[in-house]
Amino acid sequence: MLVHVLLVVVILTPTRHVSVHAVQVTDPKEIAELLERHNILRAQEGSSDMEFMIWNDQLALAAENWVKECNWDHQHPKPWPGGKKYGQNLWMVYGVHRQKINLTYAVQPWYDEKPGYNYNDLTCDTSLVPMCGHYTQMVWASNRELGCAYKMDCKQIKGLQFKADEEMQILYLVCDYLPGGNAPGVKPFKKGPECSDCESGAGWCKDKLCNRECTGPGKDCTCMAGCYNCATLDEKTCRCSCADGWTGAWCKAPCKDTDVRCDPLPGEFGWPPYFCDDLMDGKLDAVTANALSKGCPVMCMLCNWNDHAVEDTCPPVFANNDAESAYNNASSYNASSTNSSSTNKSTTATPSTASSLSVRIQEAMMRMLLVMIIFVSISSNAAL
């Protein structure tokens, strides 16, 4: 398990939130704040498959069961009913007593690991940040359910040397994610036009995030579909129906098996045809399901093979002008992906971070509350 501790002395402003000592988050305002912050940050990634997150009370209960232990010696979360596993992020602050928690401030450090993350080669520059696992968990595209809990009165975090007393307090926050993330060798999200490659197969979009709750056009349900290669668009379902020879959400991928693991010979490693039944029944983990559907569409009868199919023989069809603009600007997403390495390791990230911290300090100096923050930097690979 990879564990880092980072000590930072800052000045905090008092917050406006009402808190309790140790429970799962149930206050509608706090739930809304946590979801809003996660979704705003996720929408900034320029992703084509990022899910819109919703609240899960059972996940919040699981977070409560962990946070009440005040345990620093982190272990993988217990499997979800049905064998599913989930991801987890932790945060802790140690300092002067307070009766309130600023949840927006608490989760922001997870996302602030981004400057150290290289999207192209999936590496983390630890000269810039202690680690990147909190960031990747937070922006893992398939994560669509969130549940959190916090405890205001930990006497001591097990495994750490800091203890609460009459003057100092330990506050501990846990957030759990379904279906989890941080799978090794896998990018946290795909770059491209928003909602153009949603896991559901439909292009329903809410604030640049895939909204699988949609059953048709309406509030928070904007169709952002674009269909290529003589495909037809069903505006009621916001899905493309591909012509023979093509597959994928946009119908731009040739209909052919490209993965060597498709339909192996007896005794060889791979995915026999019965894996396709498991795919349809939702029995496969997200990584395997994605690889199988993309790599073996013919074996799984997800498309109709046609060796005479020719690309771009028909003009594309778009759901609306916004969708057309997003798809036409797809090259800018690709350019952003290509340049992500230099961006992530650029020294320009440092002034930005310093400026942000300076603003916080200047605001906080008016209140004169000094605390010491400990980021418990643990990346849970519980979804593996």
Coordinates of C-alpha atoms in Angstrom, one line a residue:
M1 CA 0.0 0.0 0.0
L2 CA 1.3 3.4 -1.0
V3 CA 1.1 5.9 1.9
H4 CA 2.3 9.5 2.0
V5 CA 1.9 12.2 4.7
L6 CA 2.2 15.9 3.8
L7 CA 2.2 18.5 6.5
V8 CA 1.2 22.0 5.5
V9 CA 0.6 25.0 7.8
V10 CA -2.2 27.3 6.5
I11 CA -4.8 29.6 7.9
L12 CA -8.4 28.6 7.5
T13 CA -11.5 30.6 7.4
P14 CA -14.5 29.7 9.5
T15 CA -17.2 27.9 7.5
R16 CA -20.9 28.2 7.3
H17 CA -21.9 24.5 7.4
V18 CA -23.8 22.8 10.3
S19 CA -22.1 19.6 11.4
V20 CA -22.5 16.6 13.6
H21 CA -19.9 14.6 15.4
A22 CA -19.8 11.3 13.5
V23 CA -22.4 10.3 10.9
Q24 CA -22.8 9.6 7.2
V25 CA -23.7 12.7 5.3
T26 CA -27.5 13.0 5.2
D27 CA -28.1 16.7 5.2
P28 CA -29.5 17.6 1.7
K29 CA -27.3 20.8 1.6
E30 CA -24.2 18.8 2.4
I31 CA -25.1 16.1 -0.1
A32 CA -25.7 18.8 -2.8
E33 CA -22.4 20.5 -2.0
L34 CA -20.4 17.3 -2.3
L35 CA -22.1 16.2 -5.5
E36 CA -21.8 19.7 -7.0
R37 CA -18.1 20.0 -6.3
H38 CA -17.4 16.5 -7.7
N39 CA -19.4 17.1 -10.9
I40 CA -18.0 20.6 -11.5
L41 CA -14.4 19.3 -11.3
R42 CA -15.2 16.2 -13.4
A43 CA -16.8 18.4 -16.1
Q44 CA -13.5 20.3 -16.5
E45 CA -11.6 17.3 -17.9
G46 CA -12.7 17.5 -21.5
S47 CA -14.0 13.9 -21.3
S48 CA -16.2 12.1 -23.7
D49 CA -17.3 9.4 -21.2
M50 CA -17.5 11.1 -17.8
E51 CA -20.5 10.1 -15.8
F52 CA -22.7 12.6 -13.9
M53 CA -22.5 11.5 -10.2
I54 CA -25.5 10.9 -8.0
W55 CA -25.8 10.1 -4.2
N56 CA -25.9 6.6 -2.8
D57 CA -27.1 6.3 0.8
Q58 CA -25.6 2.8 1.1
L59 CA -22.2 4.1 0.1
A60 CA -22.5 6.8 2.7
L61 CA -23.3 4.2 5.3
A62 CA -20.2 2.2 4.2
A63 CA -18.2 5.4 4.6
E64 CA -19.6 6.0 8.1
N65 CA -18.7 2.4 9.1
W66 CA -15.1 3.2 8.2
V67 CA -14.8 6.8 9.4
K68 CA -16.0 6.0 12.9
E69 CA -13.0 3.7 13.4
C70 CA -10.7 6.7 13.1
N71 CA -8.3 4.3 11.3
W72 CA -5.2 5.5 9.4
D73 CA -4.0 2.0 8.6
H74 CA -6.2 1.9 5.5
Q75 CA -7.5 -1.4 4.1
H76 CA -9.4 -2.1 1.0
P77 CA -13.1 -1.5 1.4
K78 CA -15.3 -4.5 1.8
P79 CA -17.0 -5.8 -1.3
W80 CA -20.4 -4.3 -2.2
P81 CA -23.4 -6.7 -2.1
G82 CA -23.2 -8.8 -5.2
G83 CA -19.4 -8.9 -5.2
K84 CA -18.8 -5.4 -6.5
K85 CA -16.0 -3.4 -5.1
Y86 CA -15.8 0.4 -4.7
G87 CA -13.1 3.1 -4.5
Q88 CA -12.3 5.4 -1.6
N89 CA -10.7 8.7 -0.8
L90 CA -9.7 9.9 2.6
W91 CA -8.9 13.4 4.1
M92 CA -8.1 14.6 7.6
V93 CA -7.4 17.9 9.3
Y94 CA -5.8 18.4 12.7
G95 CA -6.0 21.7 14.4
V96 CA -8.0 24.0 16.7
H97 CA -11.6 23.0 17.7
R98 CA -14.4 24.0 15.3
Q99 CA -18.0 23.1 15.0
K100 CA -18.3 23.2 11.3
I101 CA -16.8 21.6 8.2
N102 CA -16.3 23.1 4.8
L103 CA -16.8 20.1 2.5
T104 CA -15.9 22.0 -0.7
Y105 CA -12.5 22.8 0.9
A106 CA -12.0 19.3 2.2
V107 CA -12.4 17.5 -1.2
Q108 CA -10.5 20.1 -3.3
P109 CA -7.0 18.8 -2.3
W110 CA -7.9 15.5 -4.1
Y111 CA -8.3 17.2 -7.4
D112 CA -5.3 19.5 -6.8
E113 CA -3.1 16.4 -7.4
K114 CA -3.8 16.9 -11.1
P115 CA -0.6 19.0 -11.9
G116 CA 1.5 15.9 -11.2
Y117 CA -0.5 13.5 -13.3
N118 CA 0.6 12.7 -16.9
Y119 CA -2.5 11.5 -18.8
N120 CA -0.5 10.1 -21.7
D121 CA 1.7 7.7 -19.9
L122 CA -0.3 7.4 -16.7
T123 CA 2.6 8.5 -14.4
C124 CA 2.7 10.7 -11.4
D125 CA 5.4 13.3 -10.9
T126 CA 6.0 13.1 -7.2
S127 CA 8.2 16.2 -7.3
L128 CA 5.0 18.2 -7.8
V129 CA 2.5 16.3 -5.6
P130 CA 2.8 13.5 -3.1
M131 CA 0.7 11.2 -5.2
C132 CA -2.1 11.3 -7.9
G133 CA -4.5 8.5 -6.7
H134 CA -7.0 10.8 -5.1
Y135 CA -7.3 12.8 -8.4
T136 CA -7.7 9.8 -10.6
Q137 CA -10.3 8.3 -8.3
M138 CA -12.2 11.6 -8.3
V139 CA -12.3 11.9 -12.1
W140 CA -12.6 8.2 -13.0
A141 CA -15.1 8.4 -15.8
S142 CA -17.3 5.3 -14.8
N143 CA -17.8 6.4 -11.2
R144 CA -21.4 7.5 -11.0
E145 CA -22.3 7.0 -7.4
L146 CA -20.9 8.8 -4.3
G147 CA -21.4 8.4 -0.6
C148 CA -19.4 10.2 2.2
A149 CA -19.2 10.5 6.0
Y150 CA -17.1 12.5 8.4
K151 CA -16.3 12.4 12.1
M152 CA -15.6 15.6 14.1
D153 CA -14.2 14.1 17.3
C154 CA -11.6 11.4 16.6
K155 CA -9.4 11.2 19.7
Q156 CA -6.5 9.8 17.6
I157 CA -6.1 8.4 14.1
K158 CA -4.8 4.9 14.5
G159 CA -1.3 4.7 13.3
L160 CA -0.6 8.4 13.6
Q161 CA 1.0 10.3 16.5
F162 CA -1.4 13.2 16.6
K163 CA -3.9 13.1 19.5
A164 CA -6.9 15.4 20.2
D165 CA -7.0 17.3 23.4
E166 CA -8.8 20.3 24.9
E167 CA -7.2 22.6 22.3
M168 CA -6.7 20.4 19.3
Q169 CA -9.2 18.5 17.2
I170 CA -9.1 15.7 14.6
L171 CA -11.7 15.8 11.8
Y172 CA -11.8 12.9 9.4
L173 CA -13.7 12.6 6.0
V174 CA -14.2 9.5 3.9
C175 CA -15.8 9.4 0.4
D176 CA -16.7 6.1 -1.4
Y177 CA -17.2 5.7 -5.1
L178 CA -19.0 3.2 -7.3
P179 CA -18.0 1.3 -9.3
G180 CA -14.5 2.4 -8.2
G181 CA -11.4 3.2 -10.2
N182 CA -7.6 3.4 -10.3
A183 CA -7.3 0.2 -12.4
P184 CA -3.6 -0.1 -13.4
G185 CA -2.7 0.6 -17.0
V186 CA -6.1 2.2 -17.7
K187 CA -6.7 5.9 -18.3
P188 CA -9.2 7.5 -15.9
F189 CA -11.3 8.9 -18.8
K190 CA -11.4 9.3 -22.6
K191 CA -10.8 12.7 -24.1
G192 CA -13.3 13.9 -26.7
P193 CA -16.6 15.8 -27.3
E194 CA -18.7 15.7 -24.1
C195 CA -21.1 12.8 -23.8
S196 CA -19.9 11.3 -27.2
D197 CA -18.8 8.0 -25.7
C198 CA -21.1 7.4 -22.7
E199 CA -21.0 3.9 -21.2
S200 CA -24.8 3.6 -21.6
G201 CA -24.4 4.0 -25.4
A202 CA -26.7 7.1 -25.4
G203 CA -25.5 10.6 -25.7
W204 CA -27.7 12.3 -23.0
C205 CA -25.8 15.1 -21.4
K206 CA -26.1 17.2 -18.3
D207 CA -23.5 20.0 -17.7
K208 CA -21.0 18.2 -20.0
L209 CA -21.4 14.9 -18.2
C210 CA -23.1 11.6 -19.2
N211 CA -26.6 11.4 -17.6
R212 CA -27.8 7.8 -17.7
E213 CA -31.0 8.9 -15.7
C214 CA -32.5 10.3 -18.9
T215 CA -35.2 8.5 -20.7
G216 CA -35.8 11.2 -23.3
P217 CA -35.2 14.8 -24.1
G218 CA -36.0 17.3 -21.4
K219 CA -34.4 19.2 -18.5
D220 CA -30.9 18.1 -17.8
C221 CA -31.2 15.7 -20.8
T222 CA -29.6 17.3 -23.8
C223 CA -28.8 14.9 -26.7
M224 CA -25.2 15.4 -27.8
A225 CA -25.0 12.5 -30.3
G226 CA -23.2 12.5 -33.6
C227 CA -23.5 9.6 -36.0
Y228 CA -21.1 8.9 -38.9
N229 CA -20.7 6.5 -41.9
C230 CA -24.4 6.4 -43.0
A231 CA -25.6 5.8 -39.4
T232 CA -29.1 7.0 -38.4
L233 CA -29.9 8.9 -35.2
D234 CA -32.8 8.0 -33.0
E235 CA -33.6 11.3 -31.3
K236 CA -35.9 9.7 -28.7
T237 CA -33.1 7.5 -27.4
C238 CA -30.2 9.6 -28.4
R239 CA -28.4 6.6 -29.9
C240 CA -26.8 6.0 -33.3
S241 CA -27.8 2.9 -35.3
C242 CA -24.7 2.0 -37.3
A243 CA -24.7 0.8 -40.9
D244 CA -23.1 -2.6 -41.7
G245 CA -19.4 -2.5 -41.3
W246 CA -19.3 0.1 -38.5
T247 CA -19.6 0.1 -34.7
G248 CA -19.0 2.3 -31.6
A249 CA -21.0 5.1 -30.1
W250 CA -20.3 7.3 -33.2
C251 CA -20.2 4.5 -35.7
K252 CA -16.7 5.5 -36.6
A253 CA -14.9 2.2 -35.7
P254 CA -14.7 -0.6 -38.3
C255 CA -16.8 -3.6 -37.4
K256 CA -14.0 -6.2 -36.8
D257 CA -12.4 -8.1 -34.0
T258 CA -9.1 -6.4 -33.2
D259 CA -8.1 -8.1 -29.9
V260 CA -6.0 -11.3 -30.0
R261 CA -8.0 -12.6 -27.0
C262 CA -11.2 -13.0 -29.1
D263 CA -12.4 -16.6 -29.5
P264 CA -9.2 -18.4 -28.5
L265 CA -8.3 -21.9 -29.5
P266 CA -8.8 -24.7 -26.9
G267 CA -6.2 -24.4 -24.2
E268 CA -5.2 -20.8 -25.1
F269 CA -5.8 -17.8 -23.0
G270 CA -8.5 -15.4 -24.1
W271 CA -12.3 -14.7 -24.2
P272 CA -14.4 -17.6 -25.4
P273 CA -17.8 -16.7 -27.0
Y274 CA -19.6 -17.3 -23.7
F275 CA -18.0 -14.2 -22.3
C276 CA -20.3 -12.3 -24.6
D277 CA -23.3 -13.7 -22.6
D278 CA -21.7 -12.4 -19.4
L279 CA -21.2 -9.1 -21.1
M280 CA -24.8 -8.8 -22.0
D281 CA -25.9 -9.9 -18.5
G282 CA -23.6 -7.3 -16.8
K283 CA -21.5 -9.9 -15.0
L284 CA -18.1 -8.6 -16.2
D285 CA -16.0 -6.0 -14.4
A286 CA -15.9 -2.6 -16.1
V287 CA -12.4 -3.0 -17.5
T288 CA -13.1 -6.4 -19.1
A289 CA -16.5 -5.4 -20.4
N290 CA -15.1 -2.3 -22.1
A291 CA -12.1 -4.3 -23.6
L292 CA -14.4 -7.1 -24.8
S293 CA -17.0 -4.8 -26.4
K294 CA -14.4 -2.7 -28.2
G295 CA -12.1 -5.6 -29.1
C296 CA -14.5 -8.3 -30.1
P297 CA -17.6 -6.7 -31.5
V298 CA -18.1 -9.3 -34.3
M299 CA -17.7 -12.3 -31.9
C300 CA -20.3 -10.7 -29.5
M301 CA -22.5 -9.8 -32.5
L302 CA -22.5 -6.1 -31.5
C303 CA -22.2 -5.1 -35.2
N304 CA -22.6 -6.5 -38.7
W305 CA -19.4 -7.2 -40.6
N306 CA -19.0 -5.7 -44.1
D307 CA -15.6 -5.8 -45.8
H308 CA -16.9 -3.4 -48.5
A309 CA -17.7 -0.5 -46.0
V310 CA -16.0 2.7 -47.0
E311 CA -15.5 5.6 -44.5
D312 CA -17.3 8.9 -44.9
T313 CA -19.5 7.9 -47.8
C314 CA -22.3 9.8 -46.1
P315 CA -22.3 13.1 -44.2
P316 CA -22.6 12.8 -40.4
V317 CA -25.8 13.4 -38.6
F318 CA -25.9 15.5 -35.4
A319 CA -28.6 15.9 -32.7
N320 CA -28.2 19.7 -32.7
N321 CA -25.8 22.6 -33.4
D322 CA -24.1 22.2 -30.1
A323 CA -23.4 18.6 -30.8
E324 CA -22.1 19.4 -34.3
S325 CA -19.8 22.1 -32.9
A326 CA -18.4 19.7 -30.2
Y327 CA -17.6 17.0 -32.7
N328 CA -16.1 19.5 -35.2
N329 CA -13.8 20.7 -32.5
A330 CA -12.7 17.2 -31.5
S331 CA -9.3 17.9 -32.9
S332 CA -8.7 20.4 -30.1
Y333 CA -9.4 17.6 -27.6
N334 CA -6.8 15.5 -29.3
A335 CA -4.3 18.3 -29.3
S336 CA -4.9 18.8 -25.6
S337 CA -4.3 15.1 -25.0
T338 CA -1.0 15.2 -27.0
N339 CA 0.3 18.2 -25.0
S340 CA -0.9 16.9 -21.6
S341 CA 2.6 15.7 -20.7
S342 CA 4.2 19.1 -21.0
T343 CA 1.2 20.8 -19.4
N344 CA 1.2 18.5 -16.3
K345 CA 5.0 19.0 -15.7
S346 CA 5.1 22.7 -16.5
T347 CA 6.3 25.0 -13.8
T348 CA 3.3 27.3 -14.6
A349 CA 1.3 25.0 -12.3
T350 CA 3.3 26.2 -9.3
P351 CA 2.4 30.0 -9.5
S352 CA -1.3 29.0 -10.0
T353 CA -1.2 26.8 -6.9
A354 CA 0.7 29.4 -4.9
S355 CA -1.7 32.1 -6.0
S356 CA -4.7 30.0 -4.9
L357 CA -3.0 29.3 -1.5
S358 CA -2.2 33.0 -1.1
V359 CA -5.8 34.0 -1.6
R360 CA -6.9 31.5 1.0
I361 CA -4.3 32.8 3.4
Q362 CA -5.2 36.4 2.9
E363 CA -8.9 35.7 3.4
A364 CA -8.1 33.6 6.5
M365 CA -5.9 36.1 8.1
M366 CA -8.9 38.2 8.7
R367 CA -10.2 35.4 11.0
M368 CA -6.9 34.5 12.5
L369 CA -7.5 30.7 13.0
L370 CA -4.3 28.7 12.6
V371 CA -4.4 25.0 12.0
M372 CA -2.2 22.3 10.7
I373 CA -3.5 20.2 7.8
I374 CA -2.5 16.6 7.3
F375 CA -3.4 15.1 4.0
V376 CA -3.8 11.4 4.5
S377 CA -2.7 10.5 1.0
I378 CA -4.0 7.0 0.4
S379 CA -5.1 5.8 -3.0
S380 CA -7.6 2.9 -2.8
N381 CA -7.4 0.4 -5.7
A382 CA -10.5 -1.3 -4.3
A383 CA -12.1 -1.5 -7.7
L384 CA -9.5 -3.9 -9.0

